[in-house]
Every structure is written in C-alpha cells, then in structure tokens.
C-alpha cells in the first residue's frame, strides 16, 4: 500500500469559518490555483500564494457571517464565478472581485447550505428548501426534519432536469423532482455533508459520497427510481463527525482519491483498490475542527497539496513538496539570499511593532483600572459546540471548540451521568463534592493546557433520569469571561431514530387517549425522546421508529390528534414514557385514558438480549483482573509455554482488554441497574410492589446465571 508523505504549510488566518466556506479556483493553463474563502466577519476574499505568502486579489467589505461559498459557471464552462450566502442573501463575484449578482431570497430562515448549477440556485434553511431559476422561484419543499446539506447532480445538457438531493437529520437522503420527493433512502447515520463522487458524480453521472455526523462515509448511486449502495466506511477508530469531502489525485496514481475532513481535526486520504473499495492511505490531525477540504496546487508548481480551512480560520496546506534537506548536503557556512533576508527583516519589524502596541495598550488598561469611573468591557468569543449520541458505544460526545484558547470548562448536571475517558483529552480533571439537595449530581472541572481550543468529553446517561447539563466555558483572554451552554438530557436519552424494525418481537403496548391536539402530543414527545423533529410534520398521523443504542430494544410510536400508541419489548421504556407523558398532560390539565397491554414473553426476551452483554463484560472484567498476576508469573519465567492457551491469549491481548475495560468501567453495574428496573416495572404494571425483593435480585445478579434469573422473575 502506498504511503503518503505530506508536510504542513500554514498560509494565513482569517475569521472563524463555517462548513464549505473555502474553495480553490480552477487552474487556467496550468497556473497555480487561487483560494477563495468567506468568514464570520462577512468578508469574501480571493488570494494567491507567492513565495509561501498570501497575496490578495480582492477582498470584500465586512458584512454578516458567510454561511456557504460555492463556485459555478455556465454549462460546460469553467466554474470561476463565486457565490456566497449570508443570512437570506446570495451574492456573486467574478474572479476579479466585481460583484455581478445580489439576490435577496426572502427566506424566513438563514441560509445553511447552497448549491449552484447553471441558472439554478438551490438553497436551504433549517427545514425549508427553495430553488430559483434565473432569480425566479421554481420549487419549494418543507422538510419534516432538519436539512444539513444540499447538492445537485450534474446537468447532462443546458435544458436538462435539475435533480437536487437533501441530506436530512433523520438519517435520510431525499431526492427531489421540483417540489416533490421522488424517493428517500436511509443512510448509516445523520448525513452532515454531501459531495459528487470524483467531482463529476462518477461514470454514471449520479454517484454521490455522503458523510455522517457520527463519522461514517458512504457512496450511493442515485438512480431514477431507487439508490444503489456501493460501499460504506465504518467509524471503527471513533473519530469525529464528517464535515467536508472532496476528490483529488493526491497520490499521483491516475485515480482520484477521497479526501475526508472531520470535526475533530482529522484529515484522511482514501485510495481505491482493484475492486474500487476505499482503503486508508494517509491520516493527519490538526487539533482544530476542519470546515473545508480541497485538493489542488497553490503553493509550488508541480507539487499537489490538500488545502484545508479550520473553524478558527487557519488556511493551511498538506503538500507533497519536501522541506527536509540532508545535513551532509548542507555547506559549512550558510549564506542568506536577499529575499530571505528581506522576509526576516520584515518579520522583525512586525514583531517590534506588535510588542510596542501591546505595551501601549497594557498601559492604557492599567490606567483605566485605577479610575473609579471606568468600565471594563468584556471581549466576547464564539464557540462551536455539539452534543450527539453515538450508536457504536451508546455514549454522548460533547464537543466544544472556541475561537480563542480555553482556560477551563466546568460541567454541572442535575441528574446522574457517567463521564468516560477519552483519548483526545489531555485536560486535568477535578471532581467536586455535590449536594443532591441543591440539584447538583455532577460538578466537574476540565483544566485545559495552554493554547487548547478544542475539547471532547464522553458522557453516558441513564434512561429515566432526565434534566439539564450545563457547560461553563472560560477563555484565557483578559479580562476573563465565560460562556454558558445548556444541553437537554431527555427521558429516553439512549434512543436513536431508525427506519426499519423487527416486527416479530413480543411487545408491550401503551395507548394514550384524551383531548389533546397533534401539536401538544408532538411537543411532549419532543421533550421525551431525542431526534424527534422540533416542528410538527405535515401528516395527520405520524409514525416513528427508535432503537435503544445500549440494549438494542425497539420502540414504535404512532400518534395523531387525541390518540398515541407506543410499542416496545422493553417494559421499562413503556414505563418511562407513561410516567413522563402523564406528568406533561397533568401540567396541561389534560385528562388521559391509559390502556396498557403487557406480554410476559417480552420480559424474558429482553433478559435474553441482555445476557450476551453481561456474559461478555463479566468475562472481560475477569480477564483484566488476571492480567497483573499473569504478568508477574511471566516475569519470573523465561517463557509462557507453561500457561494454558487461554491465559497466553490474555497476556498477548492485555493492553486491548485494559483499554476496552477502561472505556466502560461501569458497564456491568449499568446492566444490573437495567435488570432491576425491568423487574420493578414488570410487576408495577400488574399492581405489585416488589421493591422489598430487590435485595434478593441483587444476590441473584452477584451470582449471575440466566436460567436462575428467569426463574426468579417468573416465581416472584
């Protein structure tokens, strides 16, 4: 497998950037490409790189934050026209900086994503899709869930039909025909970004690559009636979500490679094997969230590079040009040429100027402190944050990235949560004692190292325990100030949307009826379950499917005005929903009629589903406890042949077992807690209070055997 050797070159820093706000202009007659970028200050600028320094071609005046930058042109022509979106306005610039287009869309939502194809302008807000042809509205669609990105398949002729594709938060790609959905297809996770395969949608002209917010990448062939999945990359290394994609032949093998940018700062290059399946060729981590990635040649002619923009506004390249010289090849005395000498003198003068400005401003600040009438003005800062459930390990990832260095982050939560170890964290963690009577179950401080701008925290919640998680982010800038972000922990916090369920499982059924509107029951469910869309879908009767990421149990919801039906094989899920929805109805003074049908087989089914997990984690805990003793034995002997094959296998994989156990230290306790809740809820629904028998259940769990546990459930 070909291994790439790329070197980082920092070019410049602009304001903070949104996703897909940096593009490379197409090359003309093999010239070096130019970079166009839009930032948070509303500035759109085009610059070239000369002698590793940026040289501005044009720079617009500051305005509102740029949310997307796209390149477009006439059919079969060079895409050298720049389109930038800001709030509800789209502005067009020529390659020389002349503004030739300004269009106010009158959208009620700010523009989040945009695609320009010929005379067609496709834009989306959070839920609304609009298409304009020659500045006249030609299509409109109200999406049932949030729209994360939009892309259009290439036109086969100037008059051919436009085919836009929406990436929606409900794990769905929707293919549109004007204002109508042709079809929708489920993907591996919530799709966060879309790109044309090989930049031209492949040989068939309808292939797209998608990236998800939980770090997966896939290729789909979007046919006229249904999609054809080609391949999918799992996120086995548990890296960040996908923020941007591109295709470029960085390996110089004649085949375009897939470039992947992630929210945690990871950059990956995938080549293709003989079966056209992707394989990893290169990875790099810049420790700042990637917002745009492009392949091209901007620094030195003949040397390809990956050009990247980060959330903090850094524009840098990973170039194939080598900067390392053999020491033996260097002369005994080095002479500095005129250009290098001029650069050094320029840098020295800039540093001297900055130092004098710092001293001057510090003196001004100190003088204002002694003045009793002066007011200190806080410098605000922005943060990019995400709180998302990962299906692979049933934990939440809280990602916080600031435009300035972070001093510390204080987490406060009014319900019990587990904080898991994360490899990406290099912070000093301090736990504080909490008084539950004050509403504090968790109080933790993360003290960051110098120049840390990004922090990832892994959190596991407990279903049925719902409340608010608050993050107090303190910056290093003076005077100190703090931003507070709030994240809702919902009652069924470990549930995720899915589109297919197994209808052969034994189920428990909860039916609620009463005088409530569709909007009311939808708002109660939005409060209770993650990934329910904030806005009420347009249908009169709504159906959702969910899966418990920890246990794998299912939940089916059907609701309409005055009636809601919930079905799940896990009686604890039904119990939580019943309690929460009853409380919400009482708050609204709505009288509910509750009908409950339980199936005895469902409890046994759930226990049998939990059994492999308990078995695995009991065995894992046993192996981890044996590792130190086995290592001590191995040290005193020349070889380990005297050990049984089982013990030899434990020694060989000791680090992997320790790492896995470290990621989920309280997994067994959590499973035991779920069995206890299942036991209590099972008998609660038939009118029995068995809390006095919980101690007997704990004894059974300490000496766990599935058959004995089932007998205990049946005999109680």
PDB file of N, CA, C and O in Angstrom, residues 311-365:
ATOM      1  N   UNK A 311     -12.074  25.736  11.736  1.00  0.00           N
ATOM      2  CA  UNK A 311     -13.078  26.585  12.372  1.00  0.00           C
ATOM      3  C   UNK A 311     -12.466  27.907  12.830  1.00  0.00           C
ATOM      4  O   UNK A 311     -13.079  28.972  12.705  1.00  0.00           O
ATOM      5  N   UNK A 312     -11.239  27.858  13.344  1.00  0.00           N
ATOM      6  CA  UNK A 312     -10.577  29.071  13.833  1.00  0.00           C
ATOM      7  C   UNK A 312     -10.040  29.954  12.723  1.00  0.00           C
ATOM      8  O   UNK A 312      -9.444  30.998  13.000  1.00  0.00           O
ATOM      9  N   UNK A 313     -10.221  29.544  11.454  1.00  0.00           N
ATOM     10  CA  UNK A 313      -9.852  30.412  10.341  1.00  0.00           C
ATOM     11  C   UNK A 313      -8.490  30.159   9.744  1.00  0.00           C
ATOM     12  O   UNK A 313      -8.061  30.891   8.844  1.00  0.00           O
ATOM     13  N   UNK A 314      -7.781  29.123  10.191  1.00  0.00           N
ATOM     14  CA  UNK A 314      -6.474  28.831   9.592  1.00  0.00           C
ATOM     15  C   UNK A 314      -6.652  28.218   8.210  1.00  0.00           C
ATOM     16  O   UNK A 314      -7.459  27.309   8.012  1.00  0.00           O
ATOM     17  N   UNK A 315      -5.892  28.726   7.256  1.00  0.00           N
ATOM     18  CA  UNK A 315      -5.815  28.137   5.923  1.00  0.00           C
ATOM     19  C   UNK A 315      -4.421  27.530   5.794  1.00  0.00           C
ATOM     20  O   UNK A 315      -3.421  28.241   5.844  1.00  0.00           O
ATOM     21  N   UNK A 316      -4.360  26.200   5.683  1.00  0.00           N
ATOM     22  CA  UNK A 316      -3.045  25.561   5.563  1.00  0.00           C
ATOM     23  C   UNK A 316      -3.100  24.456   4.511  1.00  0.00           C
ATOM     24  O   UNK A 316      -4.169  24.013   4.083  1.00  0.00           O
ATOM     25  N   UNK A 317      -1.929  24.053   4.070  1.00  0.00           N
ATOM     26  CA  UNK A 317      -1.833  23.005   3.067  1.00  0.00           C
ATOM     27  C   UNK A 317      -1.003  21.838   3.564  1.00  0.00           C
ATOM     28  O   UNK A 317      -0.076  22.012   4.372  1.00  0.00           O
ATOM     29  N   UNK A 318      -1.352  20.643   3.112  1.00  0.00           N
ATOM     30  CA  UNK A 318      -0.524  19.454   3.310  1.00  0.00           C
ATOM     31  C   UNK A 318       0.066  19.138   1.943  1.00  0.00           C
ATOM     32  O   UNK A 318      -0.603  18.595   1.065  1.00  0.00           O
ATOM     33  N   UNK A 319       1.318  19.529   1.743  1.00  0.00           N
ATOM     34  CA  UNK A 319       1.911  19.499   0.409  1.00  0.00           C
ATOM     35  C   UNK A 319       2.853  18.313   0.243  1.00  0.00           C
ATOM     36  O   UNK A 319       3.459  17.830   1.216  1.00  0.00           O
ATOM     37  N   UNK A 320       2.954  17.861  -1.001  1.00  0.00           N
ATOM     38  CA  UNK A 320       3.877  16.776  -1.322  1.00  0.00           C
ATOM     39  C   UNK A 320       5.313  17.280  -1.472  1.00  0.00           C
ATOM     40  O   UNK A 320       6.237  16.486  -1.627  1.00  0.00           O
ATOM     41  N   UNK A 321       5.502  18.600  -1.411  1.00  0.00           N
ATOM     42  CA  UNK A 321       6.854  19.173  -1.509  1.00  0.00           C
ATOM     43  C   UNK A 321       7.621  18.883  -0.230  1.00  0.00           C
ATOM     44  O   UNK A 321       7.106  19.044   0.878  1.00  0.00           O
ATOM     45  N   UNK A 322       8.861  18.438  -0.363  1.00  0.00           N
ATOM     46  CA  UNK A 322       9.683  18.107   0.798  1.00  0.00           C
ATOM     47  C   UNK A 322      10.502  19.321   1.213  1.00  0.00           C
ATOM     48  O   UNK A 322      11.083  20.012   0.383  1.00  0.00           O
ATOM     49  N   UNK A 323      10.532  19.566   2.541  1.00  0.00           N
ATOM     50  CA  UNK A 323      11.302  20.699   3.060  1.00  0.00           C
ATOM     51  C   UNK A 323      12.530  20.246   3.834  1.00  0.00           C
ATOM     52  O   UNK A 323      13.271  21.050   4.373  1.00  0.00           O
ATOM     53  N   UNK A 324      12.733  18.950   3.931  1.00  0.00           N
ATOM     54  CA  UNK A 324      13.861  18.427   4.703  1.00  0.00           C
ATOM     55  C   UNK A 324      15.075  18.227   3.796  1.00  0.00           C
ATOM     56  O   UNK A 324      14.981  17.626   2.735  1.00  0.00           O
ATOM     57  N   UNK A 325      16.173  18.728   4.224  1.00  0.00           N
ATOM     58  CA  UNK A 325      17.421  18.551   3.480  1.00  0.00           C
ATOM     59  C   UNK A 325      18.397  17.738   4.325  1.00  0.00           C
ATOM     60  O   UNK A 325      18.435  17.863   5.547  1.00  0.00           O
ATOM     61  N   UNK A 326      19.140  16.877   3.646  1.00  0.00           N
ATOM     62  CA  UNK A 326      20.134  16.079   4.354  1.00  0.00           C
ATOM     63  C   UNK A 326      21.210  17.008   4.928  1.00  0.00           C
ATOM     64  O   UNK A 326      21.697  17.922   4.268  1.00  0.00           O
ATOM     65  N   UNK A 327      21.589  16.729   6.191  1.00  0.00           N
ATOM     66  CA  UNK A 327      22.601  17.571   6.831  1.00  0.00           C
ATOM     67  C   UNK A 327      23.939  17.506   6.084  1.00  0.00           C
ATOM     68  O   UNK A 327      24.662  18.495   6.002  1.00  0.00           O
ATOM     69  N   UNK A 328      24.239  16.328   5.538  1.00  0.00           N
ATOM     70  CA  UNK A 328      25.515  16.188   4.824  1.00  0.00           C
ATOM     71  C   UNK A 328      25.570  17.044   3.565  1.00  0.00           C
ATOM     72  O   UNK A 328      26.637  17.382   3.073  1.00  0.00           O
ATOM     73  N   UNK A 329      24.385  17.382   3.035  1.00  0.00           N
ATOM     74  CA  UNK A 329      24.341  18.173   1.801  1.00  0.00           C
ATOM     75  C   UNK A 329      24.467  19.663   2.074  1.00  0.00           C
ATOM     76  O   UNK A 329      24.631  20.451   1.151  1.00  0.00           O
ATOM     77  N   UNK A 330      24.396  20.057   3.352  1.00  0.00           N
ATOM     78  CA  UNK A 330      24.459  21.477   3.678  1.00  0.00           C
ATOM     79  C   UNK A 330      25.908  21.941   3.726  1.00  0.00           C
ATOM     80  O   UNK A 330      26.786  21.229   4.221  1.00  0.00           O
ATOM     81  N   UNK A 331      26.187  23.153   3.241  1.00  0.00           N
ATOM     82  CA  UNK A 331      27.560  23.680   3.322  1.00  0.00           C
ATOM     83  C   UNK A 331      27.909  24.057   4.761  1.00  0.00           C
ATOM     84  O   UNK A 331      27.037  24.198   5.614  1.00  0.00           O
ATOM     85  N   UNK A 332      29.222  24.218   4.998  1.00  0.00           N
ATOM     86  CA  UNK A 332      29.676  24.558   6.352  1.00  0.00           C
ATOM     87  C   UNK A 332      29.159  25.921   6.776  1.00  0.00           C
ATOM     88  O   UNK A 332      28.840  26.148   7.941  1.00  0.00           O
ATOM     89  N   UNK A 333      29.092  26.850   5.871  1.00  0.00           N
ATOM     90  CA  UNK A 333      28.549  28.180   6.166  1.00  0.00           C
ATOM     91  C   UNK A 333      27.374  28.435   5.235  1.00  0.00           C
ATOM     92  O   UNK A 333      27.437  28.141   4.045  1.00  0.00           O
ATOM     93  N   UNK A 334      26.321  28.951   5.810  1.00  0.00           N
ATOM     94  CA  UNK A 334      25.105  29.213   5.039  1.00  0.00           C
ATOM     95  C   UNK A 334      25.019  30.691   4.686  1.00  0.00           C
ATOM     96  O   UNK A 334      25.234  31.552   5.541  1.00  0.00           O
ATOM     97  N   UNK A 335      24.717  30.976   3.462  1.00  0.00           N
ATOM     98  CA  UNK A 335      24.510  32.365   3.041  1.00  0.00           C
ATOM     99  C   UNK A 335      23.021  32.610   2.853  1.00  0.00           C
ATOM    100  O   UNK A 335      22.304  31.755   2.321  1.00  0.00           O
ATOM    101  N   UNK A 336      22.542  33.753   3.310  1.00  0.00           N
ATOM    102  CA  UNK A 336      21.129  34.098   3.229  1.00  0.00           C
ATOM    103  C   UNK A 336      20.907  34.973   2.001  1.00  0.00           C
ATOM    104  O   UNK A 336      21.572  36.006   1.845  1.00  0.00           O
ATOM    105  N   UNK A 337      19.990  34.542   1.132  1.00  0.00           N
ATOM    106  CA  UNK A 337      19.744  35.330  -0.074  1.00  0.00           C
ATOM    107  C   UNK A 337      18.951  36.593   0.271  1.00  0.00           C
ATOM    108  O   UNK A 337      18.460  36.769   1.392  1.00  0.00           O
ATOM    109  N   UNK A 338      18.813  37.467  -0.698  1.00  0.00           N
ATOM    110  CA  UNK A 338      18.169  38.767  -0.463  1.00  0.00           C
ATOM    111  C   UNK A 338      16.703  38.621  -0.069  1.00  0.00           C
ATOM    112  O   UNK A 338      16.216  39.323   0.816  1.00  0.00           O
ATOM    113  N   UNK A 339      15.979  37.691  -0.726  1.00  0.00           N
ATOM    114  CA  UNK A 339      14.560  37.510  -0.424  1.00  0.00           C
ATOM    115  C   UNK A 339      14.350  37.049   1.016  1.00  0.00           C
ATOM    116  O   UNK A 339      13.493  37.565   1.738  1.00  0.00           O
ATOM    117  N   UNK A 340      15.148  36.058   1.432  1.00  0.00           N
ATOM    118  CA  UNK A 340      15.026  35.553   2.803  1.00  0.00           C
ATOM    119  C   UNK A 340      15.392  36.633   3.814  1.00  0.00           C
ATOM    120  O   UNK A 340      14.754  36.777   4.860  1.00  0.00           O
ATOM    121  N   UNK A 341      16.439  37.391   3.502  1.00  0.00           N
ATOM    122  CA  UNK A 341      16.857  38.470   4.406  1.00  0.00           C
ATOM    123  C   UNK A 341      15.761  39.525   4.531  1.00  0.00           C
ATOM    124  O   UNK A 341      15.471  40.005   5.630  1.00  0.00           O
ATOM    125  N   UNK A 342      15.119  39.858   3.399  1.00  0.00           N
ATOM    126  CA  UNK A 342      14.032  40.843   3.434  1.00  0.00           C
ATOM    127  C   UNK A 342      12.858  40.328   4.249  1.00  0.00           C
ATOM    128  O   UNK A 342      12.233  41.075   5.020  1.00  0.00           O
ATOM    129  N   UNK A 343      12.549  39.029   4.121  1.00  0.00           N
ATOM    130  CA  UNK A 343      11.464  38.433   4.905  1.00  0.00           C
ATOM    131  C   UNK A 343      11.763  38.504   6.397  1.00  0.00           C
ATOM    132  O   UNK A 343      10.891  38.836   7.214  1.00  0.00           O
ATOM    133  N   UNK A 344      13.011  38.162   6.755  1.00  0.00           N
ATOM    134  CA  UNK A 344      13.395  38.175   8.172  1.00  0.00           C
ATOM    135  C   UNK A 344      13.309  39.584   8.743  1.00  0.00           C
ATOM    136  O   UNK A 344      12.816  39.794   9.859  1.00  0.00           O
ATOM    137  N   UNK A 345      13.788  40.568   7.983  1.00  0.00           N
ATOM    138  CA  UNK A 345      13.722  41.956   8.450  1.00  0.00           C
ATOM    139  C   UNK A 345      12.279  42.425   8.599  1.00  0.00           C
ATOM    140  O   UNK A 345      11.932  43.145   9.541  1.00  0.00           O
ATOM    141  N   UNK A 346      11.423  41.986   7.664  1.00  0.00           N
ATOM    142  CA  UNK A 346      10.007  42.354   7.725  1.00  0.00           C
ATOM    143  C   UNK A 346       9.344  41.758   8.961  1.00  0.00           C
ATOM    144  O   UNK A 346       8.581  42.438   9.676  1.00  0.00           O
ATOM    145  N   UNK A 347       9.657  40.487   9.246  1.00  0.00           N
ATOM    146  CA  UNK A 347       9.094  39.836  10.431  1.00  0.00           C
ATOM    147  C   UNK A 347       9.568  40.513  11.713  1.00  0.00           C
ATOM    148  O   UNK A 347       8.786  40.703  12.657  1.00  0.00           O
ATOM    149  N   UNK A 348      10.851  40.859  11.755  1.00  0.00           N
ATOM    150  CA  UNK A 348      11.381  41.533  12.951  1.00  0.00           C
ATOM    151  C   UNK A 348      10.686  42.863  13.186  1.00  0.00           C
ATOM    152  O   UNK A 348      10.323  43.203  14.316  1.00  0.00           O
ATOM    153  N   UNK A 349      10.492  43.624  12.113  1.00  0.00           N
ATOM    154  CA  UNK A 349       9.838  44.928  12.268  1.00  0.00           C
ATOM    155  C   UNK A 349       8.378  44.753  12.702  1.00  0.00           C
ATOM    156  O   UNK A 349       7.870  45.522  13.531  1.00  0.00           O
ATOM    157  N   UNK A 350       7.693  43.716  12.169  1.00  0.00           N
ATOM    158  CA  UNK A 350       6.308  43.459  12.575  1.00  0.00           C
ATOM    159  C   UNK A 350       6.231  43.070  14.048  1.00  0.00           C
ATOM    160  O   UNK A 350       5.338  43.510  14.778  1.00  0.00           O
ATOM    161  N   UNK A 351       7.188  42.241  14.495  1.00  0.00           N
ATOM    162  CA  UNK A 351       7.219  41.838  15.905  1.00  0.00           C
ATOM    163  C   UNK A 351       7.470  43.037  16.819  1.00  0.00           C
ATOM    164  O   UNK A 351       6.827  43.191  17.866  1.00  0.00           O
ATOM    165  N   UNK A 352       8.429  43.892  16.436  1.00  0.00           N
ATOM    166  CA  UNK A 352       8.724  45.092  17.239  1.00  0.00           C
ATOM    167  C   UNK A 352       7.493  45.996  17.327  1.00  0.00           C
ATOM    168  O   UNK A 352       7.176  46.540  18.395  1.00  0.00           O
ATOM    169  N   UNK A 353       6.788  46.121  16.192  1.00  0.00           N
ATOM    170  CA  UNK A 353       5.590  46.960  16.162  1.00  0.00           C
ATOM    171  C   UNK A 353       4.500  46.388  17.060  1.00  0.00           C
ATOM    172  O   UNK A 353       3.849  47.121  17.823  1.00  0.00           O
ATOM    173  N   UNK A 354       4.309  45.065  17.005  1.00  0.00           N
ATOM    174  CA  UNK A 354       3.293  44.418  17.846  1.00  0.00           C
ATOM    175  C   UNK A 354       3.636  44.540  19.325  1.00  0.00           C
ATOM    176  O   UNK A 354       2.762  44.792  20.166  1.00  0.00           O
ATOM    177  N   UNK A 355       4.916  44.364  19.661  1.00  0.00           N
ATOM    178  CA  UNK A 355       5.327  44.470  21.059  1.00  0.00           C
ATOM    179  C   UNK A 355       5.071  45.870  21.609  1.00  0.00           C
ATOM    180  O   UNK A 355       4.599  46.035  22.738  1.00  0.00           O
ATOM    181  N   UNK A 356       5.375  46.886  20.796  1.00  0.00           N
ATOM    182  CA  UNK A 356       5.142  48.262  21.251  1.00  0.00           C
ATOM    183  C   UNK A 356       3.644  48.538  21.412  1.00  0.00           C
ATOM    184  O   UNK A 356       3.226  49.223  22.356  1.00  0.00           O
ATOM    185  N   UNK A 357       2.822  47.956  20.521  1.00  0.00           N
ATOM    186  CA  UNK A 357       1.370  48.132  20.645  1.00  0.00           C
ATOM    187  C   UNK A 357       0.833  47.454  21.902  1.00  0.00           C
ATOM    188  O   UNK A 357      -0.037  47.994  22.592  1.00  0.00           O
ATOM    189  N   UNK A 358       1.376  46.268  22.207  1.00  0.00           N
ATOM    190  CA  UNK A 358       0.946  45.549  23.412  1.00  0.00           C
ATOM    191  C   UNK A 358       1.287  46.350  24.662  1.00  0.00           C
ATOM    192  O   UNK A 358       0.466  46.495  25.579  1.00  0.00           O
ATOM    193  N   UNK A 359       2.511  46.874  24.719  1.00  0.00           N
ATOM    194  CA  UNK A 359       2.929  47.681  25.880  1.00  0.00           C
ATOM    195  C   UNK A 359       2.043  48.913  26.027  1.00  0.00           C
ATOM    196  O   UNK A 359       1.596  49.263  27.123  1.00  0.00           O
ATOM    197  N   UNK A 360       1.754  49.560  24.897  1.00  0.00           N
ATOM    198  CA  UNK A 360       0.919  50.768  24.916  1.00  0.00           C
ATOM    199  C   UNK A 360      -0.485  50.458  25.430  1.00  0.00           C
ATOM    200  O   UNK A 360      -1.003  51.153  26.304  1.00  0.00           O
ATOM    201  N   UNK A 361      -1.106  49.389  24.902  1.00  0.00           N
ATOM    202  CA  UNK A 361      -2.466  49.041  25.306  1.00  0.00           C
ATOM    203  C   UNK A 361      -2.511  48.543  26.751  1.00  0.00           C
ATOM    204  O   UNK A 361      -3.491  48.776  27.461  1.00  0.00           O
ATOM    205  N   UNK A 362      -1.439  47.859  27.195  1.00  0.00           N
ATOM    206  CA  UNK A 362      -1.407  47.411  28.586  1.00  0.00           C
ATOM    207  C   UNK A 362      -1.356  48.601  29.534  1.00  0.00           C
ATOM    208  O   UNK A 362      -2.021  48.612  30.572  1.00  0.00           O
ATOM    209  N   UNK A 363      -0.578  49.609  29.163  1.00  0.00           N
ATOM    210  CA  UNK A 363      -0.506  50.813  29.993  1.00  0.00           C
ATOM    211  C   UNK A 363      -1.857  51.526  30.054  1.00  0.00           C
ATOM    212  O   UNK A 363      -2.271  52.021  31.103  1.00  0.00           O
ATOM    213  N   UNK A 364      -2.550  51.575  28.897  1.00  0.00           N
ATOM    214  CA  UNK A 364      -3.882  52.198  28.872  1.00  0.00           C
ATOM    215  C   UNK A 364      -4.841  51.436  29.769  1.00  0.00           C
ATOM    216  O   UNK A 364      -5.616  52.022  30.532  1.00  0.00           O
ATOM    217  N   UNK A 365      -4.783  50.092  29.701  1.00  0.00           N
ATOM    218  CA  UNK A 365      -5.683  49.262  30.513  1.00  0.00           C
ATOM    219  C   UNK A 365      -5.395  49.437  32.002  1.00  0.00           C
ATOM    220  O   UNK A 365      -6.312  49.550  32.819  1.00  0.00           O
TER     221      UNK A 365
END
